[in-house]
Short mmCIF file of C-alpha atoms in Angstrom, two decimals:
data_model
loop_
_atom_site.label_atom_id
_atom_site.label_comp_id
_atom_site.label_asym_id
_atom_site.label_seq_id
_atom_site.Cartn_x
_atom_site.Cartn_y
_atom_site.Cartn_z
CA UNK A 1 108.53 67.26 117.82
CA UNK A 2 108.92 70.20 115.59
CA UNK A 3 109.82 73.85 116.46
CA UNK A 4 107.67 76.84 115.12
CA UNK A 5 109.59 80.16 114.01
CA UNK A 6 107.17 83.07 116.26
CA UNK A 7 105.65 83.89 113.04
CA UNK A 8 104.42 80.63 112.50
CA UNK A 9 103.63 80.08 116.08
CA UNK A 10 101.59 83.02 116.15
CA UNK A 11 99.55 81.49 113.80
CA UNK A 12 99.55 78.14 115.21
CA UNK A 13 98.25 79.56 118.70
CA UNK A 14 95.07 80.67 116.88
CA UNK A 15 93.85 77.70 115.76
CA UNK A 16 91.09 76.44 117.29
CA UNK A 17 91.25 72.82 119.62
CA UNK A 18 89.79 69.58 116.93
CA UNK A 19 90.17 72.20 114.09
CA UNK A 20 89.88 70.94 110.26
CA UNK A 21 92.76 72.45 108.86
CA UNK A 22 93.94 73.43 105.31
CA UNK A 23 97.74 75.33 105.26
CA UNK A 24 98.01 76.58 101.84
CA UNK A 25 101.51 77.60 100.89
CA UNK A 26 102.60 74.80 103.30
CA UNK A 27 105.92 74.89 102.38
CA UNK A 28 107.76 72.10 104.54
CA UNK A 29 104.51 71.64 106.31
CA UNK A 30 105.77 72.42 109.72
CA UNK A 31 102.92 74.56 110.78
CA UNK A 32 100.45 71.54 109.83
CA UNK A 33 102.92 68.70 112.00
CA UNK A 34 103.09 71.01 114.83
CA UNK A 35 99.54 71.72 115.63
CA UNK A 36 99.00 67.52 114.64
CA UNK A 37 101.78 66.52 117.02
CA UNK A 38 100.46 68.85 120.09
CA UNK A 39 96.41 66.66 119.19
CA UNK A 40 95.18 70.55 118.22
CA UNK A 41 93.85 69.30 114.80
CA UNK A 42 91.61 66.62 114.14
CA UNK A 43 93.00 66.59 110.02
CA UNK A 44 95.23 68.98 107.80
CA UNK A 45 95.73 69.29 104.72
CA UNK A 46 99.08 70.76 103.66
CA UNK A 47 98.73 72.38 99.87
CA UNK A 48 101.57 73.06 97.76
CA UNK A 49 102.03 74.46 94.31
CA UNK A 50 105.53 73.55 93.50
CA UNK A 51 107.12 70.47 93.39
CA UNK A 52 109.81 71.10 95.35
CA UNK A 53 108.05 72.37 98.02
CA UNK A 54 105.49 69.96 98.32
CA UNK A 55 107.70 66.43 97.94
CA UNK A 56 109.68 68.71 101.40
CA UNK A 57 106.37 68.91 103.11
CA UNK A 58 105.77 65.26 101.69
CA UNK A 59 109.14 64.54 103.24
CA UNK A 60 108.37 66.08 106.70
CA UNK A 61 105.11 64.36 107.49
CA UNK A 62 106.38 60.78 106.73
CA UNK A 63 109.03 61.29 109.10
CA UNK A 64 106.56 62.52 111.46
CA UNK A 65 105.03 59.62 110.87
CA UNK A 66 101.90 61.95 110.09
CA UNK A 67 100.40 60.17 107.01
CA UNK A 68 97.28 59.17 108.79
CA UNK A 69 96.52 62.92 109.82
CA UNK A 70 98.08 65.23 107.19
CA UNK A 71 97.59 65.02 103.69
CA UNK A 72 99.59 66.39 101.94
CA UNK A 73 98.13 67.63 98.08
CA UNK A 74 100.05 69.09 94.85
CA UNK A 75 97.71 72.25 93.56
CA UNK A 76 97.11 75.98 92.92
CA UNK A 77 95.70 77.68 96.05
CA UNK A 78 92.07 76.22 97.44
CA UNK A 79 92.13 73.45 94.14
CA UNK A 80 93.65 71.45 96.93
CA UNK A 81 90.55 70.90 99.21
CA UNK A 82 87.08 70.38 98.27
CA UNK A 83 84.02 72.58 99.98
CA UNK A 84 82.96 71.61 102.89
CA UNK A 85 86.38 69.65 103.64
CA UNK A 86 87.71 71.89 105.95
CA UNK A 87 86.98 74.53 108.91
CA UNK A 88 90.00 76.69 109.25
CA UNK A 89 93.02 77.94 106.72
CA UNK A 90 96.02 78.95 107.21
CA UNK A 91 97.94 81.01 104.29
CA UNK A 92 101.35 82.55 105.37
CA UNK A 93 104.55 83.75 103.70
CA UNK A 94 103.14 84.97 100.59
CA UNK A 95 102.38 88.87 99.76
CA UNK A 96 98.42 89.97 100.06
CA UNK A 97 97.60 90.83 97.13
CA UNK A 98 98.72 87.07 96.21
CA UNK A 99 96.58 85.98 99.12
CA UNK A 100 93.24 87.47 98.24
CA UNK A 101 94.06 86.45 94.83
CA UNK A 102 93.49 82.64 96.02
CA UNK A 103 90.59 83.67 98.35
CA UNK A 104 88.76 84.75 95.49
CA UNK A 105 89.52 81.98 92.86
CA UNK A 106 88.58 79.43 96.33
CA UNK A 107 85.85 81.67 97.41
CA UNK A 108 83.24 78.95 96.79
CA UNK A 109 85.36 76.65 98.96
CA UNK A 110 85.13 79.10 102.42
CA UNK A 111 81.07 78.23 102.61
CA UNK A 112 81.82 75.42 105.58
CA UNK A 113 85.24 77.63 106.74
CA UNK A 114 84.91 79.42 110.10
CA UNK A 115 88.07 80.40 110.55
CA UNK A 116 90.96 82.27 108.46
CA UNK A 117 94.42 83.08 109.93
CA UNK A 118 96.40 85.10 107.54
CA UNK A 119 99.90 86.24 107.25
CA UNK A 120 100.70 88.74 104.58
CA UNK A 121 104.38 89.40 104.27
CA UNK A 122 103.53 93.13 102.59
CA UNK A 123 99.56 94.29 101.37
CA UNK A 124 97.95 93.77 105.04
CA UNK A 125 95.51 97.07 103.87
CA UNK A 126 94.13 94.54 100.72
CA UNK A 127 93.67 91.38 102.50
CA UNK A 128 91.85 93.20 105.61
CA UNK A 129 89.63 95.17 102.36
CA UNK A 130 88.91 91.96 100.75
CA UNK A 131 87.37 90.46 104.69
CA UNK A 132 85.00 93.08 104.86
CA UNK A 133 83.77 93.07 101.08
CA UNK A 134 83.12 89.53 101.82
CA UNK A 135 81.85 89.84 104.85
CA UNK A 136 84.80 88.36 107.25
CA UNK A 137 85.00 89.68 110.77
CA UNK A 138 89.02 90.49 111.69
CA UNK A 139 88.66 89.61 114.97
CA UNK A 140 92.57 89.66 115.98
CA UNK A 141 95.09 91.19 114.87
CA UNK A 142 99.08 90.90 115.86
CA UNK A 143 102.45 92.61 114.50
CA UNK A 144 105.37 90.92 115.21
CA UNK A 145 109.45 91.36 114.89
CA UNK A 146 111.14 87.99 113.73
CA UNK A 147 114.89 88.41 112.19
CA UNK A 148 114.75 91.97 111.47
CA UNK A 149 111.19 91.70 109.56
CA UNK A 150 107.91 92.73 111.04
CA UNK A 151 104.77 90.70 109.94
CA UNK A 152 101.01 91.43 110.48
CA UNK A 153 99.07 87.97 111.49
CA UNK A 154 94.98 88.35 111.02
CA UNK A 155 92.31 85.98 112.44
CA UNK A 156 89.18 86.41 110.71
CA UNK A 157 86.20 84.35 111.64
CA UNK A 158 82.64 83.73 110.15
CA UNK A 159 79.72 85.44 111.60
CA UNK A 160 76.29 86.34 110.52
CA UNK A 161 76.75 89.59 112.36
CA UNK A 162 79.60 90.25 110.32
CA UNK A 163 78.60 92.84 108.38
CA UNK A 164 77.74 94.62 111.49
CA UNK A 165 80.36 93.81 113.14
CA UNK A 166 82.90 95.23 110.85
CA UNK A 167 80.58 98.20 110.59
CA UNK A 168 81.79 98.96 114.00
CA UNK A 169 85.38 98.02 113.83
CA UNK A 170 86.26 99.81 111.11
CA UNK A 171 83.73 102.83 111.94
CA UNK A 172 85.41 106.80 112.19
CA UNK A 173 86.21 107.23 115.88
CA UNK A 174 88.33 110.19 117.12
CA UNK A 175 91.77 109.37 119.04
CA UNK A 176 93.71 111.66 121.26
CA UNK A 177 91.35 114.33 118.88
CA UNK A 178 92.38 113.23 115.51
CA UNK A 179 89.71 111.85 113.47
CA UNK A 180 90.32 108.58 111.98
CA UNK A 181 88.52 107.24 108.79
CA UNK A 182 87.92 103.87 107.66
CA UNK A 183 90.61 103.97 105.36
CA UNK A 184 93.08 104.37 107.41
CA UNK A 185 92.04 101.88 109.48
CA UNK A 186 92.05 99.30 107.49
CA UNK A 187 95.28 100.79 106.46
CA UNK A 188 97.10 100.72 109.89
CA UNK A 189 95.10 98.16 111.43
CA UNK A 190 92.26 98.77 113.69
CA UNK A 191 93.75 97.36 116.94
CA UNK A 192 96.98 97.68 116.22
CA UNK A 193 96.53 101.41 115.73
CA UNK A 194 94.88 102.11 118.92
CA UNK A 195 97.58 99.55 120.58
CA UNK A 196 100.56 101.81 119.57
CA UNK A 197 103.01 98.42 119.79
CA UNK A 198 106.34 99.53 119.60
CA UNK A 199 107.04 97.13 116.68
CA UNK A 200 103.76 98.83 114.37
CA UNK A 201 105.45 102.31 115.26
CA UNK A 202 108.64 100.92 113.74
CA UNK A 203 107.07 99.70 110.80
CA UNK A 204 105.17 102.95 110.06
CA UNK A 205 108.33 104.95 110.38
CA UNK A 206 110.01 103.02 107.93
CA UNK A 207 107.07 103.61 105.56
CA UNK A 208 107.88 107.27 106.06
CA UNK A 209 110.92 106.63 104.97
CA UNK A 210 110.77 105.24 102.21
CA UNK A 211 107.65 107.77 101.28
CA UNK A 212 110.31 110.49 102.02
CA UNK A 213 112.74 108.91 99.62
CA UNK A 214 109.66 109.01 96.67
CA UNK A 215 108.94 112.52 97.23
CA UNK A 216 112.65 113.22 96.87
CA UNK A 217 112.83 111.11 93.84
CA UNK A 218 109.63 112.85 92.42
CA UNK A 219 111.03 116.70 93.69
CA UNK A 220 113.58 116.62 90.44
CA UNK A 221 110.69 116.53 88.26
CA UNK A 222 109.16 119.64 87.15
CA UNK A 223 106.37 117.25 85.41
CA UNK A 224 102.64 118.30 86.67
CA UNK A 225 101.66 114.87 87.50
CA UNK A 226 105.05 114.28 89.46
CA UNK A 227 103.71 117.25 91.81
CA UNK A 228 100.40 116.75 92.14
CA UNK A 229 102.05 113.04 93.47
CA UNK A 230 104.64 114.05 95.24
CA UNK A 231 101.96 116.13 97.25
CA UNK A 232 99.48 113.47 97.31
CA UNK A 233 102.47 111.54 99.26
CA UNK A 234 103.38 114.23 101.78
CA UNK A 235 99.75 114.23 102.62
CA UNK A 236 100.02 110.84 103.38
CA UNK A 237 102.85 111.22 105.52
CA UNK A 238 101.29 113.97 107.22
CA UNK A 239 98.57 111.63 108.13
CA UNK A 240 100.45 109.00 109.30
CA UNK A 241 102.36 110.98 111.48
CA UNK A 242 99.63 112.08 113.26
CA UNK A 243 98.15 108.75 113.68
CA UNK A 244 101.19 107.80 115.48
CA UNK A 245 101.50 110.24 117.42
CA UNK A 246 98.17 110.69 118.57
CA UNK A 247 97.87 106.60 118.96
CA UNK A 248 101.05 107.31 121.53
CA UNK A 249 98.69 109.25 123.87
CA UNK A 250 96.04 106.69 124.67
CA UNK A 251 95.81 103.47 126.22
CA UNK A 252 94.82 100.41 124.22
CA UNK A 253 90.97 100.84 124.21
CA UNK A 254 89.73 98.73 121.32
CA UNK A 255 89.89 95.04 121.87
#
């Protein structure tokens, strides 16, 4: 049987028992023989772009002796499954703006999906923007440490109350008395924010970092525009250090 990396596992633990399953990205399709070797999925589909890539994933299922369960397909995002093929998808490993780039070129395959879990390496603010424009509740969220990189894992499931739904999750709430808006929320994550895991406070103090590092770049310009940015950014920072520390002072509340 095949090992998971916790990133991967993450993901795998979220998919639901007799689950239809597309992995785009698949990669060596270990996420895909995993969930088939533990009887989680009914069928997979493992998609690949690149031929490398997908004659490894090709590779890993025959020895898994998998053919009968996973299929593995050659193609560019959701061209690998038709509509209606499929109730959950998996995309991992890939940046989000990448990610919501193949949501919307597929979106006419997601009419029969109820589930997405997805892992944006960077760009977790676009992919959680582009759920609620399409009306995608984020129902879980997770941040996790795995060899010295933190990654953000999102389960976002189908609902007709979705639109009210996010309404709520995302709506201005005050914590530890600072106001929080929507953006920022879907900026920082709205459970993760009010979680305050120590792993999200690491990652948002290396954002300030390398924020800091702009403004300095930006402070040896005596260009208008490079002022009115670098305060723009210390704003920001301001912001987000109040978010933390505010976040610090309450117990997780919104779950």
């Amino acid at each position: 049987m095949v090992g998971l990396s916790k990133r991967l596992l993450t993901i795998a633990e979220h998919v639901p028992q007799g689950s239809k399953l597309a992995d785009i990205g698949s990669d060596h399709a270990l996420l895909p023989v995993y969930l088939a070797q533990r009887g989680i999925t009914a069928s997979a589909i493992a998609g690949e772009l690149n031929a490398g890539p997908y004659a490894a994933a090709l590779k890993q299922v025959e020895e898994a002796g998998l053919r009968s369960f996973i299929e593995v397909r050659q193609g560019d995002g959701l061209e690998v499954i038709a509509s209606g093929e499929v109730d959950v998808i998996t995309i991992a490993g890939m940046g989000g703006l990448l990610i919501v780039q193949i949501l919307t070129q597929g979106v006419a395959k997601l009419n029969q999906v109820q589930r997405m879990i997805l892992q944006p390496n960077v760009g977790e603010e676009v992919v959680r923007r582009w759920l609620v424009e399409h009306d995608w509740f984020l129902s879980e969220e997770y941040i996790i440490q795995e060899d010295g990189k933190i990654y953000e894992v999102l389960v976002a499931d189908r609902s007709e109350q979705a639109k009210d739904l996010n309404q709520s999750l995302y709506q201005e709430r005050q914590i530890a008395g600072k106001t929080v808006n929507k953006e920022r929320l879907i900026a920082m994550g709205p459970y993760l924010l009010t979680q305050a895991d120590p792993i999200w406070i690491q990652k948002w103090q290396d954002e300030l970092f390398k924020l800091q590092r702009i403004v300095e770049q930006l402070s040896r310009s005596e260009l208008e525009a490079s002022l009115q940015r670098q305060q723009q950014i210390q704003n920001e920072m301001i912001e987000i250090q109040e978010v933390i520390a505010c976040s610090q002072k309450v117990k997780p509340s919104f779950k």
